[in-house]
Amino acid sequence: MAKKSSKEVEHQSVVTKTSLTFFEKYINNPSPTGFEWAGQRLWLDYLKPYVDETYIDNYGTAVGIINPKAKYKVVIEAHADEISWFVNYITKDGLIYVIRNGGSDHQIAPSKRVNIHTDKGIVKAVFGWPAIHTRSGEKEEAPTLKNIFLDCGCTSKEEVEALGIHVGSVVTYEDEFMVLNDRYYVGRALDNRAGGFMIAEVARLLKENKRKLPFGLYIVNSVQEEIGLRGAEMIADYIKPNVAIVTDVTHDTQTPMINKITQGDLACGKGPVVSYAPAVQINLNRLLVEVAEKNGIPFQRQASSRYTGTDTDAFAYSNGGVPSALISLPLRYMHTTVEMIHKEDVDNVIRLIYEMVLTIQDGQDFRSFTK
C-alpha cells in the first residue's frame, strides 16, 4: 500500500441510503453472460437522471453520455455480466447436466439452490450431491463438470421440458445481497456489478455537485466480459474513445490458501488497487496515482505479467491504441455466491474515478513524447 499522504483525511462516505437500495436491487437481479438485458434496464433507469443521453448496442452494452457532442471522449467502464451455467443434457430420469457460461466454479455447486431461466418464467432447482452416508468407505469423489447435476423435482425428460427447460437454458444461483458486520457488502455477481454501481455513482456525484466537464464522458456498462471481454471490444469500436478508465475486481489475498508470492499482497479495506501492466498506459497511470495522493485516497498496487484479464485490455488495444488504466476493487471469494467487498473501498473507488474525471483535461495527450 502507498504511504499515507500528508493531505490524507478521514474516510469520506459516498454511498447513500438511496443508492444502496439500488445496489441491492441491482445485485439481486440476475444478469448472466449473454442475458444481461434486465440488469441493464435497471442500471440505465438509475443512471438516466445524471446523463444527457443513453445508448444500448445490439448485445446489450449500456452507455450513459454526458456532453455527447464533445469531440474528446473519456470512458469510465465496468462489466455487467455474471457467471452462470447452461443446461447441456437432460437425462431420461429428469436430471440435468450443465456446462459453464463464464468461469463458474464447479466445486461450490453441490447443494446450491438455483434458478433456471425459461420463457415460461423461473424454474427452481438444486445441485444434488450424494449423501455422506452413501459415500462411506469409498474414495471421495470431488465435484467436477462430469458429476454435478441439477434436480428440479421431475422424474422424466418430458416433464422437465414441459416446464420450459431446454438445452441452452441459463442457470443462476439464487443467493442475494447482504451487509456483513456493517463492514462488507456480500453477494453473488459483485464481480462486476459493483463496478457498474460505482461508475453510476460517479455520474450521480457529477450531477449533484454541478460539475461541468470539458469533454464527453461515456459511462459504459459492458456485457460478456466473463467470456473474453467481448462487450468491451464491441463498444470500444463504436465509441472510439480517447481515454478509458476501467474498474473491475481483484483478489483480496489475505484469506487462507492464497499465495502472496504469486498473487500479490492485497487486502479489502486498504483502498482501490492501481494496476501495472502492458495495457495500462504509463502516463495515465501516473496521473491516477497523483490524483489519489492529492485527494488523500488510500490505494494499493498490483502487477500483471502479460495482460490484466479485464476490459482494460480490450479498450487499450482498440482503435490504434487508447490510453487506458485500471482501478480494481479488492474482493474475497471471487466467482462464488459470497463475494465480499469492503464498504470503504467502494467509496474510495468512486472518489478516485470521480477525481480523475475532474482532473483530465480536454484534448489531453498522454504520450511521453511526440517527436
mmCIF file of C-alpha atoms in Angstrom, residues 61-192:
data_model
loop_
_atom_site.group_PDB
_atom_site.id
_atom_site.type_symbol
_atom_site.label_atom_id
_atom_site.label_comp_id
_atom_site.label_asym_id
_atom_site.label_seq_id
_atom_site.Cartn_x
_atom_site.Cartn_y
_atom_site.Cartn_z
ATOM 1 C CA THR A 61 -23.911 -2.959 -23.533
ATOM 2 C CA ALA A 62 -25.432 0.155 -21.962
ATOM 3 C CA VAL A 63 -23.954 3.651 -22.074
ATOM 4 C CA GLY A 64 -24.822 6.935 -20.394
ATOM 5 C CA ILE A 65 -23.312 10.018 -22.031
ATOM 6 C CA ILE A 66 -22.530 13.453 -20.630
ATOM 7 C CA ASN A 67 -21.721 16.073 -23.292
ATOM 8 C CA PRO A 68 -22.410 13.762 -26.256
ATOM 9 C CA LYS A 69 -21.370 16.349 -28.868
ATOM 10 C CA ALA A 70 -17.857 16.812 -27.484
ATOM 11 C CA LYS A 71 -15.011 15.650 -29.735
ATOM 12 C CA TYR A 72 -12.723 14.386 -26.948
ATOM 13 C CA LYS A 73 -14.182 11.260 -25.321
ATOM 14 C CA VAL A 74 -13.390 9.753 -21.925
ATOM 15 C CA VAL A 75 -14.801 6.345 -20.950
ATOM 16 C CA ILE A 76 -15.335 5.047 -17.426
ATOM 17 C CA GLU A 77 -16.287 1.391 -17.661
ATOM 18 C CA ALA A 78 -17.322 -1.757 -15.820
ATOM 19 C CA HIS A 79 -18.906 -5.011 -16.924
ATOM 20 C CA ALA A 80 -22.447 -6.137 -16.193
ATOM 21 C CA ASP A 81 -22.453 -9.900 -16.733
ATOM 22 C CA GLU A 82 -22.262 -12.608 -14.093
ATOM 23 C CA ILE A 83 -21.051 -16.173 -14.389
ATOM 24 C CA SER A 84 -23.723 -18.824 -14.769
ATOM 25 C CA TRP A 85 -24.464 -22.241 -16.269
ATOM 26 C CA PHE A 86 -26.080 -23.586 -19.429
ATOM 27 C CA VAL A 87 -28.327 -26.648 -19.486
ATOM 28 C CA ASN A 88 -26.384 -29.123 -21.633
ATOM 29 C CA TYR A 89 -28.047 -32.528 -21.223
ATOM 30 C CA ILE A 90 -31.320 -33.785 -19.746
ATOM 31 C CA THR A 91 -31.441 -37.450 -18.722
ATOM 32 C CA LYS A 92 -34.439 -39.723 -19.254
ATOM 33 C CA ASP A 93 -34.946 -39.601 -15.465
ATOM 34 C CA GLY A 94 -35.258 -35.817 -15.453
ATOM 35 C CA LEU A 95 -31.832 -34.855 -14.103
ATOM 36 C CA ILE A 96 -29.955 -32.005 -15.760
ATOM 37 C CA TYR A 97 -26.257 -31.680 -16.551
ATOM 38 C CA VAL A 98 -24.685 -28.291 -17.218
ATOM 39 C CA ILE A 99 -21.715 -26.549 -18.778
ATOM 40 C CA ARG A 100 -20.153 -23.233 -17.779
ATOM 41 C CA ASN A 101 -21.236 -19.846 -19.039
ATOM 42 C CA GLY A 102 -18.138 -17.965 -17.944
ATOM 43 C CA GLY A 103 -15.803 -19.083 -15.166
ATOM 44 C CA SER A 104 -18.307 -20.834 -12.914
ATOM 45 C CA ASP A 105 -16.746 -22.817 -10.072
ATOM 46 C CA HIS A 106 -17.922 -26.445 -10.060
ATOM 47 C CA GLN A 107 -16.568 -27.015 -6.538
ATOM 48 C CA ILE A 108 -19.131 -24.712 -4.911
ATOM 49 C CA ALA A 109 -22.096 -26.144 -6.807
ATOM 50 C CA PRO A 110 -23.244 -29.173 -4.724
ATOM 51 C CA SER A 111 -26.296 -28.356 -2.518
ATOM 52 C CA LYS A 112 -26.726 -24.878 -4.064
ATOM 53 C CA ARG A 113 -30.199 -23.654 -4.994
ATOM 54 C CA VAL A 114 -30.557 -22.238 -8.477
ATOM 55 C CA ASN A 115 -32.951 -20.509 -10.842
ATOM 56 C CA ILE A 116 -33.387 -21.957 -14.319
ATOM 57 C CA HIS A 117 -34.479 -19.187 -16.671
ATOM 58 C CA THR A 118 -37.129 -20.154 -19.225
ATOM 59 C CA ASP A 119 -39.616 -18.383 -21.478
ATOM 60 C CA LYS A 120 -42.295 -19.542 -19.035
ATOM 61 C CA GLY A 121 -40.540 -17.987 -16.056
ATOM 62 C CA ILE A 122 -38.134 -19.121 -13.332
ATOM 63 C CA VAL A 123 -37.933 -22.834 -12.502
ATOM 64 C CA LYS A 124 -36.379 -23.680 -9.136
ATOM 65 C CA ALA A 125 -33.805 -26.456 -8.876
ATOM 66 C CA VAL A 126 -30.892 -27.657 -6.754
ATOM 67 C CA PHE A 127 -27.449 -29.022 -7.438
ATOM 68 C CA GLY A 128 -27.783 -32.511 -5.978
ATOM 69 C CA TRP A 129 -24.960 -34.464 -4.339
ATOM 70 C CA PRO A 130 -24.765 -37.988 -2.855
ATOM 71 C CA ALA A 131 -25.302 -38.085 0.919
ATOM 72 C CA ILE A 132 -22.212 -38.575 3.069
ATOM 73 C CA HIS A 133 -23.678 -41.876 4.291
ATOM 74 C CA THR A 134 -23.626 -43.303 0.779
ATOM 75 C CA ARG A 135 -20.003 -42.311 0.255
ATOM 76 C CA SER A 136 -18.761 -44.047 3.396
ATOM 77 C CA GLY A 137 -15.862 -46.440 2.893
ATOM 78 C CA GLU A 138 -15.273 -45.350 -0.653
ATOM 79 C CA LYS A 139 -12.806 -42.946 -2.193
ATOM 80 C CA GLU A 140 -14.279 -39.447 -2.040
ATOM 81 C CA GLU A 141 -15.122 -38.098 -5.483
ATOM 82 C CA ALA A 142 -14.650 -34.345 -5.878
ATOM 83 C CA PRO A 143 -17.217 -32.231 -7.740
ATOM 84 C CA THR A 144 -16.424 -31.901 -11.438
ATOM 85 C CA LEU A 145 -18.325 -30.825 -14.543
ATOM 86 C CA LYS A 146 -18.863 -34.526 -15.245
ATOM 87 C CA ASN A 147 -20.695 -35.335 -11.993
ATOM 88 C CA ILE A 148 -22.552 -32.217 -10.804
ATOM 89 C CA PHE A 149 -26.198 -32.176 -11.825
ATOM 90 C CA LEU A 150 -29.451 -30.306 -11.269
ATOM 91 C CA ASP A 151 -32.620 -31.761 -9.811
ATOM 92 C CA CYS A 152 -35.796 -29.743 -10.424
ATOM 93 C CA GLY A 153 -38.136 -32.341 -8.919
ATOM 94 C CA CYS A 154 -39.038 -34.029 -12.203
ATOM 95 C CA THR A 155 -38.937 -37.751 -12.946
ATOM 96 C CA SER A 156 -38.627 -37.685 -16.734
ATOM 97 C CA LYS A 157 -37.102 -35.670 -19.544
ATOM 98 C CA GLU A 158 -40.592 -34.902 -20.849
ATOM 99 C CA GLU A 159 -41.617 -33.420 -17.504
ATOM 100 C CA VAL A 160 -38.512 -31.207 -17.471
ATOM 101 C CA GLU A 161 -39.198 -29.967 -20.991
ATOM 102 C CA ALA A 162 -42.839 -29.270 -20.143
ATOM 103 C CA LEU A 163 -41.563 -26.706 -17.615
ATOM 104 C CA GLY A 164 -39.902 -24.828 -20.483
ATOM 105 C CA ILE A 165 -36.381 -26.085 -19.783
ATOM 106 C CA HIS A 166 -34.274 -26.944 -22.817
ATOM 107 C CA VAL A 167 -30.633 -27.300 -23.791
ATOM 108 C CA GLY A 168 -29.269 -23.754 -23.669
ATOM 109 C CA SER A 169 -31.465 -22.579 -20.794
ATOM 110 C CA VAL A 170 -29.353 -20.430 -18.495
ATOM 111 C CA VAL A 171 -28.989 -21.164 -14.774
ATOM 112 C CA THR A 172 -28.054 -18.747 -11.975
ATOM 113 C CA TYR A 173 -27.633 -19.094 -8.229
ATOM 114 C CA GLU A 174 -30.379 -17.540 -6.124
ATOM 115 C CA ASP A 175 -28.147 -16.141 -3.328
ATOM 116 C CA GLU A 176 -28.812 -12.468 -2.570
ATOM 117 C CA PHE A 177 -27.153 -9.315 -1.273
ATOM 118 C CA MET A 178 -26.429 -8.675 2.384
ATOM 119 C CA VAL A 179 -24.306 -6.403 4.575
ATOM 120 C CA LEU A 180 -21.921 -8.276 6.874
ATOM 121 C CA ASN A 181 -20.923 -6.756 10.232
ATOM 122 C CA ASP A 182 -21.678 -3.267 8.858
ATOM 123 C CA ARG A 183 -18.337 -3.548 7.057
ATOM 124 C CA TYR A 184 -18.714 -5.697 3.961
ATOM 125 C CA TYR A 185 -21.149 -5.981 1.093
ATOM 126 C CA VAL A 186 -21.699 -9.663 0.284
ATOM 127 C CA GLY A 187 -23.436 -11.303 -2.644
ATOM 128 C CA ARG A 188 -23.127 -13.053 -5.959
ATOM 129 C CA ALA A 189 -22.000 -11.086 -9.018
ATOM 130 C CA LEU A 190 -20.243 -8.303 -7.126
ATOM 131 C CA ASP A 191 -17.807 -9.218 -9.905
ATOM 132 C CA ASN A 192 -18.502 -6.877 -11.507
#
